[in-house]
Amino acid sequence: MQGLLRSLWDEPRPPGAPRRVWRDWVLVGLLAVAVTLEALLRTDLQWRPLSVIFTFAMLPTLLWRRTRPLLMPAIPIAVTGLIQLLTGADPAELGATAYLLILLYALSRWGSGREAAGGLALITAAILGSVLAGRLAIPGDVLGAYTVVFAAIALGGTFRYRTRARMREIDQIKLLEREQLARDLHDTVAHHVSAMAIRAQAGIATAGSDPGAAVDALRVIEAEASRTLAEMRAMVRVLRRDRGPVPVELAPNPHLADLEQLAGQARVGPAVHVRIDGDLDGVSASVGAAVFRIAQESVTNARRHARHASRIEVHVAAGDTSVRLRVSDDGDSTAGRPVASPGYGLLGMIERADLLGGTCEAGPNPGRGWTVTAELPRTGAAT
């Protein structure tokens, strides 16, 4: 229990708290309209001018609720208590003061552990002050007040940890994609290093006529190449966690030419048509493997999610500086497709393209269908 409380106390603020957006201004505007209507229509207000002025003055705190999660609810709570103490009036008698629940939600959603504890202590002090002043009855009103407060705080905490879980899953997907890219790069580099080692061995075998510096240099090349190859295999062996039927060491490294394997009519689902244009000579192996992986994932997603689709087109165009991929289908573009939040397969494709200095996007077509586009530099210079 002590460890749990300590971890909550040390909880940092969530990263990426958004600043003011247009929805915040709309929220303040709607609440201002609600305050005006309530002030005009209600006849039981005891402190009408004070309540209206106070509420209008406190509404702007909503604009900074994410970047100042403790200060913003502290302002209306402290000002309310001060007015009640000095004048005996209640400036929070309007129903629109429920905006304070939004501030408490933001405190739980965007505040640190210390800020949340401070806000809870402040709310407790305000409720106890109201009890001592006779404005809240014990225990009914106090229980109701705490129930509403904790509901707002619990809702903010729920969205906070849900978002954190989502970010962890996204990080895991990116990590797996980096691992796959490391495998592809390893296979490419290992091929060249192996060739270097073989050439060094051949040089040693034929250097009998020059037993001096040439032999020593060849031996150094062989030793360095063999050591580098061993270190790379050990590194990738740690990274790889494949449990499929194909041994990792024998897994083929895909190339652009392998895209033809995606073509044809599957037993279930739409037919796949592949077209490759441009000069593929000089396209780095890592870029070729990435294009194949993105195309493969896109085709798989289309077969799974493109309802009523009859055709999937895969088009690769190699230009002077980049390779462009386009995968499109003619299925229903709205049924079961992740428009607002990308799925994990799409996240992996975006991560792979970004690692190689390229881009990857996906979305519905204007009419029917879904399209994935990716563009990567021919040389993969970013990696």
mmCIF file of N, CA, C and O in Angstrom, residues 122-205:
data_model
loop_
_atom_site.group_PDB
_atom_site.id
_atom_site.type_symbol
_atom_site.label_atom_id
_atom_site.label_comp_id
_atom_site.label_asym_id
_atom_site.label_seq_id
_atom_site.Cartn_x
_atom_site.Cartn_y
_atom_site.Cartn_z
ATOM 1 N N LEU A 122 -7.277 20.579 -1.578
ATOM 2 C CA LEU A 122 -7.965 21.860 -1.705
ATOM 3 C C LEU A 122 -9.480 21.668 -1.723
ATOM 4 O O LEU A 122 -10.224 22.416 -1.065
ATOM 5 N N ILE A 123 -9.954 20.653 -2.459
ATOM 6 C CA ILE A 123 -11.383 20.366 -2.510
ATOM 7 C C ILE A 123 -11.897 19.953 -1.131
ATOM 8 O O ILE A 123 -12.978 20.363 -0.681
ATOM 9 N N THR A 124 -11.108 19.133 -0.435
ATOM 10 C CA THR A 124 -11.507 18.702 0.906
ATOM 11 C C THR A 124 -11.626 19.894 1.843
ATOM 12 O O THR A 124 -12.581 19.992 2.631
ATOM 13 N N ALA A 125 -10.675 20.815 1.774
ATOM 14 C CA ALA A 125 -10.725 22.005 2.621
ATOM 15 C C ALA A 125 -11.959 22.851 2.298
ATOM 16 O O ALA A 125 -12.615 23.392 3.199
ATOM 17 N N ALA A 126 -12.303 22.963 0.994
ATOM 18 C CA ALA A 126 -13.473 23.747 0.607
ATOM 19 C C ALA A 126 -14.758 23.111 1.127
ATOM 20 O O ALA A 126 -15.668 23.807 1.605
ATOM 21 N N ILE A 127 -14.847 21.787 1.038
ATOM 22 C CA ILE A 127 -16.052 21.107 1.524
ATOM 23 C C ILE A 127 -16.165 21.225 3.038
ATOM 24 O O ILE A 127 -17.249 21.490 3.585
ATOM 25 N N LEU A 128 -15.062 21.058 3.746
ATOM 26 C CA LEU A 128 -15.095 21.202 5.205
ATOM 27 C C LEU A 128 -15.462 22.633 5.609
ATOM 28 O O LEU A 128 -16.189 22.845 6.585
ATOM 29 N N GLY A 129 -14.964 23.615 4.843
ATOM 30 C CA GLY A 129 -15.326 25.000 5.127
ATOM 31 C C GLY A 129 -16.817 25.237 4.952
ATOM 32 O O GLY A 129 -17.449 25.957 5.747
ATOM 33 N N SER A 130 -17.410 24.637 3.924
ATOM 34 C CA SER A 130 -18.851 24.771 3.718
ATOM 35 C C SER A 130 -19.640 24.093 4.833
ATOM 36 O O SER A 130 -20.702 24.578 5.234
ATOM 37 N N VAL A 131 -19.122 22.968 5.326
ATOM 38 C CA VAL A 131 -19.795 22.284 6.438
ATOM 39 C C VAL A 131 -19.770 23.150 7.691
ATOM 40 O O VAL A 131 -20.781 23.316 8.388
ATOM 41 N N LEU A 132 -18.607 23.735 7.995
ATOM 42 C CA LEU A 132 -18.485 24.575 9.189
ATOM 43 C C LEU A 132 -19.340 25.833 9.077
ATOM 44 O O LEU A 132 -19.855 26.344 10.091
ATOM 45 N N ALA A 133 -19.522 26.328 7.843
ATOM 46 C CA ALA A 133 -20.343 27.526 7.653
ATOM 47 C C ALA A 133 -21.829 27.209 7.600
ATOM 48 O O ALA A 133 -22.650 28.129 7.514
ATOM 49 N N GLY A 134 -22.161 25.935 7.619
ATOM 50 C CA GLY A 134 -23.565 25.543 7.617
ATOM 51 C C GLY A 134 -24.200 25.475 6.251
ATOM 52 O O GLY A 134 -25.425 25.338 6.150
ATOM 53 N N ARG A 135 -23.405 25.552 5.158
ATOM 54 C CA ARG A 135 -23.985 25.484 3.824
ATOM 55 C C ARG A 135 -24.168 24.060 3.341
ATOM 56 O O ARG A 135 -24.887 23.821 2.370
ATOM 57 N N LEU A 136 -23.489 23.092 3.948
ATOM 58 C CA LEU A 136 -23.641 21.677 3.621
ATOM 59 C C LEU A 136 -24.048 20.923 4.870
ATOM 60 O O LEU A 136 -23.517 21.164 5.957
ATOM 61 N N ALA A 137 -24.980 19.997 4.683
ATOM 62 C CA ALA A 137 -25.442 19.177 5.807
ATOM 63 C C ALA A 137 -24.641 17.894 5.863
ATOM 64 O O ALA A 137 -24.169 17.373 4.848
ATOM 65 N N ILE A 138 -24.474 17.382 7.061
ATOM 66 C CA ILE A 138 -23.755 16.128 7.276
ATOM 67 C C ILE A 138 -24.792 15.032 7.522
ATOM 68 O O ILE A 138 -25.706 15.205 8.332
ATOM 69 N N PRO A 139 -24.657 13.834 6.919
ATOM 70 C CA PRO A 139 -23.595 13.442 5.976
ATOM 71 C C PRO A 139 -24.030 13.502 4.520
ATOM 72 O O PRO A 139 -23.224 13.293 3.626
ATOM 73 N N GLY A 140 -25.330 13.769 4.282
ATOM 74 C CA GLY A 140 -25.857 13.645 2.928
ATOM 75 C C GLY A 140 -25.193 14.542 1.913
ATOM 76 O O GLY A 140 -24.721 14.072 0.872
ATOM 77 N N ASP A 141 -25.153 15.845 2.173
ATOM 78 C CA ASP A 141 -24.572 16.778 1.208
ATOM 79 C C ASP A 141 -23.077 16.529 1.010
ATOM 80 O O ASP A 141 -22.556 16.644 -0.110
ATOM 81 N N VAL A 142 -22.390 16.200 2.104
ATOM 82 C CA VAL A 142 -20.952 15.944 1.997
ATOM 83 C C VAL A 142 -20.695 14.711 1.140
ATOM 84 O O VAL A 142 -19.806 14.705 0.267
ATOM 85 N N LEU A 143 -21.477 13.669 1.368
ATOM 86 C CA LEU A 143 -21.311 12.453 0.570
ATOM 87 C C LEU A 143 -21.602 12.722 -0.903
ATOM 88 O O LEU A 143 -20.879 12.247 -1.796
ATOM 89 N N GLY A 144 -22.653 13.492 -1.164
ATOM 90 C CA GLY A 144 -22.967 13.825 -2.547
ATOM 91 C C GLY A 144 -21.877 14.640 -3.209
ATOM 92 O O GLY A 144 -21.530 14.410 -4.369
ATOM 93 N N ALA A 145 -21.313 15.607 -2.461
ATOM 94 C CA ALA A 145 -20.242 16.436 -3.023
ATOM 95 C C ALA A 145 -19.019 15.598 -3.352
ATOM 96 O O ALA A 145 -18.424 15.730 -4.433
ATOM 97 N N TYR A 146 -18.624 14.722 -2.431
ATOM 98 C CA TYR A 146 -17.456 13.873 -2.684
ATOM 99 C C TYR A 146 -17.715 12.897 -3.833
ATOM 100 O O TYR A 146 -16.802 12.578 -4.606
ATOM 101 N N THR A 147 -18.958 12.415 -3.954
ATOM 102 C CA THR A 147 -19.266 11.497 -5.041
ATOM 103 C C THR A 147 -19.064 12.166 -6.395
ATOM 104 O O THR A 147 -18.458 11.598 -7.313
ATOM 105 N N VAL A 148 -19.555 13.386 -6.547
ATOM 106 C CA VAL A 148 -19.407 14.112 -7.811
ATOM 107 C C VAL A 148 -17.933 14.419 -8.079
ATOM 108 O O VAL A 148 -17.439 14.260 -9.206
ATOM 109 N N VAL A 149 -17.207 14.844 -7.052
ATOM 110 C CA VAL A 149 -15.792 15.180 -7.219
ATOM 111 C C VAL A 149 -14.988 13.956 -7.641
ATOM 112 O O VAL A 149 -14.198 13.997 -8.599
ATOM 113 N N PHE A 150 -15.197 12.854 -6.947
ATOM 114 C CA PHE A 150 -14.423 11.645 -7.272
ATOM 115 C C PHE A 150 -14.827 11.066 -8.621
ATOM 116 O O PHE A 150 -14.008 10.418 -9.284
ATOM 117 N N ALA A 151 -16.083 11.272 -9.041
ATOM 118 C CA ALA A 151 -16.481 10.812 -10.369
ATOM 119 C C ALA A 151 -15.693 11.544 -11.453
ATOM 120 O O ALA A 151 -15.206 10.933 -12.416
ATOM 121 N N ALA A 152 -15.552 12.865 -11.302
ATOM 122 C CA ALA A 152 -14.775 13.644 -12.281
ATOM 123 C C ALA A 152 -13.309 13.232 -12.267
ATOM 124 O O ALA A 152 -12.680 13.079 -13.320
ATOM 125 N N ILE A 153 -12.757 13.049 -11.074
ATOM 126 C CA ILE A 153 -11.349 12.654 -10.966
ATOM 127 C C ILE A 153 -11.129 11.251 -11.523
ATOM 128 O O ILE A 153 -10.142 10.983 -12.223
ATOM 129 N N ALA A 154 -12.062 10.337 -11.231
ATOM 130 C CA ALA A 154 -11.926 8.965 -11.735
ATOM 131 C C ALA A 154 -12.016 8.920 -13.253
ATOM 132 O O ALA A 154 -11.300 8.150 -13.909
ATOM 133 N N LEU A 155 -12.879 9.746 -13.832
ATOM 134 C CA LEU A 155 -12.996 9.776 -15.287
ATOM 135 C C LEU A 155 -11.692 10.265 -15.929
ATOM 136 O O LEU A 155 -11.220 9.693 -16.917
ATOM 137 N N GLY A 156 -11.114 11.311 -15.349
ATOM 138 C CA GLY A 156 -9.837 11.796 -15.875
ATOM 139 C C GLY A 156 -8.737 10.758 -15.754
ATOM 140 O O GLY A 156 -7.937 10.569 -16.680
ATOM 141 N N GLY A 157 -8.692 10.063 -14.601
ATOM 142 C CA GLY A 157 -7.682 9.020 -14.430
ATOM 143 C C GLY A 157 -7.864 7.870 -15.393
ATOM 144 O O GLY A 157 -6.888 7.285 -15.882
ATOM 145 N N THR A 158 -9.135 7.531 -15.685
ATOM 146 C CA THR A 158 -9.398 6.444 -16.634
ATOM 147 C C THR A 158 -8.849 6.765 -18.011
ATOM 148 O O THR A 158 -8.164 5.948 -18.639
ATOM 149 N N PHE A 159 -9.135 7.963 -18.509
ATOM 150 C CA PHE A 159 -8.622 8.351 -19.826
ATOM 151 C C PHE A 159 -7.104 8.502 -19.806
ATOM 152 O O PHE A 159 -6.436 8.218 -20.809
ATOM 153 N N ARG A 160 -6.555 8.908 -18.696
ATOM 154 C CA ARG A 160 -5.102 9.063 -18.581
ATOM 155 C C ARG A 160 -4.403 7.717 -18.768
ATOM 156 O O ARG A 160 -3.480 7.586 -19.580
ATOM 157 N N TYR A 161 -4.837 6.714 -18.046
ATOM 158 C CA TYR A 161 -4.159 5.424 -18.104
ATOM 159 C C TYR A 161 -4.554 4.623 -19.341
ATOM 160 O O TYR A 161 -3.791 3.778 -19.803
ATOM 161 N N ARG A 162 -5.720 4.914 -19.887
ATOM 162 C CA ARG A 162 -6.071 4.298 -21.162
ATOM 163 C C ARG A 162 -5.150 4.807 -22.263
ATOM 164 O O ARG A 162 -4.684 4.034 -23.104
ATOM 165 N N THR A 163 -4.900 6.106 -22.268
ATOM 166 C CA THR A 163 -3.982 6.679 -23.251
ATOM 167 C C THR A 163 -2.576 6.141 -23.068
ATOM 168 O O THR A 163 -1.870 5.846 -24.038
ATOM 169 N N ARG A 164 -2.170 5.981 -21.818
ATOM 170 C CA ARG A 164 -0.829 5.440 -21.559
ATOM 171 C C ARG A 164 -0.712 4.009 -22.082
ATOM 172 O O ARG A 164 0.316 3.638 -22.671
ATOM 173 N N ALA A 165 -1.745 3.202 -21.862
ATOM 174 C CA ALA A 165 -1.712 1.832 -22.371
ATOM 175 C C ALA A 165 -1.637 1.820 -23.890
ATOM 176 O O ALA A 165 -0.921 1.003 -24.490
ATOM 177 N N ARG A 166 -2.367 2.729 -24.508
ATOM 178 C CA ARG A 166 -2.333 2.830 -25.967
ATOM 179 C C ARG A 166 -0.936 3.208 -26.454
ATOM 180 O O ARG A 166 -0.425 2.636 -27.432
ATOM 181 N N MET A 167 -0.297 4.162 -25.795
ATOM 182 C CA MET A 167 1.041 4.572 -26.193
ATOM 183 C C MET A 167 2.052 3.440 -26.021
ATOM 184 O O MET A 167 2.974 3.292 -26.822
ATOM 185 N N ARG A 168 1.880 2.637 -24.976
ATOM 186 C CA ARG A 168 2.779 1.495 -24.792
ATOM 187 C C ARG A 168 2.617 0.490 -25.930
ATOM 188 O O ARG A 168 3.606 -0.076 -26.417
ATOM 189 N N GLU A 169 1.380 0.260 -26.350
ATOM 190 C CA GLU A 169 1.161 -0.659 -27.458
ATOM 191 C C GLU A 169 1.774 -0.116 -28.747
ATOM 192 O O GLU A 169 2.359 -0.865 -29.536
ATOM 193 N N ILE A 170 1.633 1.205 -28.951
ATOM 194 C CA ILE A 170 2.228 1.811 -30.144
ATOM 195 C C ILE A 170 3.747 1.699 -30.101
ATOM 196 O O ILE A 170 4.400 1.385 -31.107
ATOM 197 N N ASP A 171 4.342 1.950 -28.941
ATOM 198 C CA ASP A 171 5.793 1.818 -28.807
ATOM 199 C C ASP A 171 6.244 0.386 -29.077
ATOM 200 O O ASP A 171 7.306 0.162 -29.667
ATOM 201 N N GLN A 172 5.431 -0.576 -28.648
ATOM 202 C CA GLN A 172 5.777 -1.973 -28.889
ATOM 203 C C GLN A 172 5.745 -2.280 -30.389
ATOM 204 O O GLN A 172 6.625 -2.986 -30.907
ATOM 205 N N ILE A 173 4.733 -1.744 -31.084
ATOM 206 C CA ILE A 173 4.653 -1.957 -32.520
ATOM 207 C C ILE A 173 5.864 -1.341 -33.218
ATOM 208 O O ILE A 173 6.467 -1.944 -34.108
ATOM 209 N N LYS A 174 6.238 -0.127 -32.812
ATOM 210 C CA LYS A 174 7.406 0.519 -33.413
ATOM 211 C C LYS A 174 8.684 -0.266 -33.124
ATOM 212 O O LYS A 174 9.560 -0.387 -33.985
ATOM 213 N N LEU A 175 8.784 -0.814 -31.907
ATOM 214 C CA LEU A 175 9.961 -1.598 -31.562
ATOM 215 C C LEU A 175 10.057 -2.849 -32.417
ATOM 216 O O LEU A 175 11.135 -3.212 -32.898
ATOM 217 N N LEU A 176 8.923 -3.507 -32.628
ATOM 218 C CA LEU A 176 8.924 -4.701 -33.468
ATOM 219 C C LEU A 176 9.293 -4.355 -34.906
ATOM 220 O O LEU A 176 9.983 -5.130 -35.579
ATOM 221 N N GLU A 177 8.834 -3.202 -35.372
ATOM 222 C CA GLU A 177 9.171 -2.808 -36.736
ATOM 223 C C GLU A 177 10.654 -2.473 -36.853
ATOM 224 O O GLU A 177 11.299 -2.781 -37.864
ATOM 225 N N ARG A 178 11.211 -1.833 -35.830
ATOM 226 C CA ARG A 178 12.649 -1.570 -35.838
ATOM 227 C C ARG A 178 13.434 -2.884 -35.832
ATOM 228 O O ARG A 178 14.477 -3.008 -36.478
ATOM 229 N N GLU A 179 12.924 -3.858 -35.089
ATOM 230 C CA GLU A 179 13.580 -5.168 -35.064
ATOM 231 C C GLU A 179 13.567 -5.815 -36.439
ATOM 232 O O GLU A 179 14.589 -6.371 -36.896
ATOM 233 N N GLN A 180 12.420 -5.724 -37.131
ATOM 234 C CA GLN A 180 12.332 -6.301 -38.463
ATOM 235 C C GLN A 180 13.277 -5.593 -39.426
ATOM 236 O O GLN A 180 13.945 -6.232 -40.253
ATOM 237 N N LEU A 181 13.339 -4.270 -39.309
ATOM 238 C CA LEU A 181 14.247 -3.519 -40.169
ATOM 239 C C LEU A 181 15.697 -3.879 -39.865
ATOM 240 O O LEU A 181 16.528 -3.995 -40.784
ATOM 241 N N ALA A 182 16.019 -4.073 -38.600
ATOM 242 C CA ALA A 182 17.381 -4.473 -38.240
ATOM 243 C C ALA A 182 17.724 -5.829 -38.851
ATOM 244 O O ALA A 182 18.851 -6.057 -39.291
ATOM 245 N N ARG A 183 16.746 -6.725 -38.893
ATOM 246 C CA ARG A 183 16.982 -8.022 -39.522
ATOM 247 C C ARG A 183 17.306 -7.869 -41.004
ATOM 248 O O ARG A 183 18.238 -8.481 -41.527
ATOM 249 N N ASP A 184 16.493 -7.038 -41.687
ATOM 250 C CA ASP A 184 16.728 -6.855 -43.118
ATOM 251 C C ASP A 184 18.090 -6.219 -43.380
ATOM 252 O O ASP A 184 18.828 -6.629 -44.288
ATOM 253 N N LEU A 185 18.421 -5.214 -42.572
ATOM 254 C CA LEU A 185 19.724 -4.567 -42.737
ATOM 255 C C LEU A 185 20.858 -5.538 -42.424
ATOM 256 O O LEU A 185 21.899 -5.544 -43.088
ATOM 257 N N HIS A 186 20.645 -6.349 -41.411
ATOM 258 C CA HIS A 186 21.674 -7.327 -41.050
ATOM 259 C C HIS A 186 21.938 -8.285 -42.190
ATOM 260 O O HIS A 186 23.090 -8.589 -42.523
ATOM 261 N N ASP A 187 20.864 -8.789 -42.824
ATOM 262 C CA ASP A 187 21.058 -9.744 -43.914
ATOM 263 C C ASP A 187 21.823 -9.121 -45.067
ATOM 264 O O ASP A 187 22.676 -9.756 -45.686
ATOM 265 N N THR A 188 21.536 -7.850 -45.341
ATOM 266 C CA THR A 188 22.229 -7.172 -46.435
ATOM 267 C C THR A 188 23.705 -6.956 -46.110
ATOM 268 O O THR A 188 24.593 -7.275 -46.917
ATOM 269 N N VAL A 189 23.970 -6.410 -44.933
ATOM 270 C CA VAL A 189 25.353 -6.133 -44.559
ATOM 271 C C VAL A 189 26.140 -7.426 -44.387
ATOM 272 O O VAL A 189 27.322 -7.520 -44.759
ATOM 273 N N ALA A 190 25.478 -8.440 -43.819
ATOM 274 C CA ALA A 190 26.173 -9.725 -43.628
ATOM 275 C C ALA A 190 26.617 -10.319 -44.960
ATOM 276 O O ALA A 190 27.677 -10.948 -45.051
ATOM 277 N N HIS A 191 25.809 -10.131 -45.997
ATOM 278 C CA HIS A 191 26.201 -10.641 -47.319
ATOM 279 C C HIS A 191 27.491 -9.976 -47.794
ATOM 280 O O HIS A 191 28.422 -10.653 -48.247
ATOM 281 N N HIS A 192 27.566 -8.660 -47.658
ATOM 282 C CA HIS A 192 28.770 -7.956 -48.105
ATOM 283 C C HIS A 192 29.973 -8.290 -47.230
ATOM 284 O O HIS A 192 31.095 -8.443 -47.733
ATOM 285 N N VAL A 193 29.756 -8.394 -45.943
ATOM 286 C CA VAL A 193 30.868 -8.718 -45.058
ATOM 287 C C VAL A 193 31.372 -10.130 -45.336
ATOM 288 O O VAL A 193 32.589 -10.403 -45.302
ATOM 289 N N SER A 194 30.456 -11.054 -45.614
ATOM 290 C CA SER A 194 30.877 -12.423 -45.941
ATOM 291 C C SER A 194 31.711 -12.433 -47.215
ATOM 292 O O SER A 194 32.731 -13.145 -47.298
ATOM 293 N N ALA A 195 31.291 -11.655 -48.195
ATOM 294 C CA ALA A 195 32.079 -11.580 -49.434
ATOM 295 C C ALA A 195 33.463 -11.013 -49.174
ATOM 296 O O ALA A 195 34.463 -11.467 -49.755
ATOM 297 N N MET A 196 33.537 -10.027 -48.289
ATOM 298 C CA MET A 196 34.829 -9.451 -47.960
ATOM 299 C C MET A 196 35.731 -10.481 -47.292
ATOM 300 O O MET A 196 36.937 -10.566 -47.571
ATOM 301 N N ALA A 197 35.163 -11.280 -46.408
ATOM 302 C CA ALA A 197 35.952 -12.307 -45.740
ATOM 303 C C ALA A 197 36.468 -13.352 -46.726
ATOM 304 O O ALA A 197 37.616 -13.805 -46.646
ATOM 305 N N ILE A 198 35.613 -13.725 -47.696
ATOM 306 C CA ILE A 198 36.036 -14.726 -48.697
ATOM 307 C C ILE A 198 37.161 -14.175 -49.569
ATOM 308 O O ILE A 198 38.147 -14.870 -49.875
ATOM 309 N N ARG A 199 37.015 -12.928 -49.940
ATOM 310 C CA ARG A 199 38.075 -12.313 -50.759
ATOM 311 C C ARG A 199 39.382 -12.221 -49.981
ATOM 312 O O ARG A 199 40.468 -12.399 -50.541
ATOM 313 N N ALA A 200 39.283 -11.916 -48.712
ATOM 314 C CA ALA A 200 40.494 -11.848 -47.902
ATOM 315 C C ALA A 200 41.160 -13.219 -47.812
ATOM 316 O O ALA A 200 42.397 -13.334 -47.886
ATOM 317 N N GLN A 201 40.353 -14.279 -47.668
ATOM 318 C CA GLN A 201 40.915 -15.630 -47.621
ATOM 319 C C GLN A 201 41.576 -16.005 -48.937
ATOM 320 O O GLN A 201 42.654 -16.624 -48.970
ATOM 321 N N ALA A 202 40.949 -15.602 -50.048
ATOM 322 C CA ALA A 202 41.549 -15.886 -51.354
ATOM 323 C C ALA A 202 42.847 -15.111 -51.533
ATOM 324 O O ALA A 202 43.820 -15.616 -52.115
ATOM 325 N N GLY A 203 42.862 -13.879 -51.027
ATOM 326 C CA GLY A 203 44.084 -13.093 -51.120
ATOM 327 C C GLY A 203 45.226 -13.735 -50.356
ATOM 328 O O GLY A 203 46.384 -13.735 -50.808
ATOM 329 N N ILE A 204 44.919 -14.277 -49.189
ATOM 330 C CA ILE A 204 45.956 -14.943 -48.401
ATOM 331 C C ILE A 204 46.485 -16.168 -49.140
ATOM 332 O O ILE A 204 47.696 -16.454 -49.158
ATOM 333 N N ALA A 205 45.569 -16.915 -49.793
ATOM 334 C CA ALA A 205 45.979 -18.139 -50.476
ATOM 335 C C ALA A 205 46.864 -17.870 -51.694
ATOM 336 O O ALA A 205 47.698 -18.704 -52.070
#
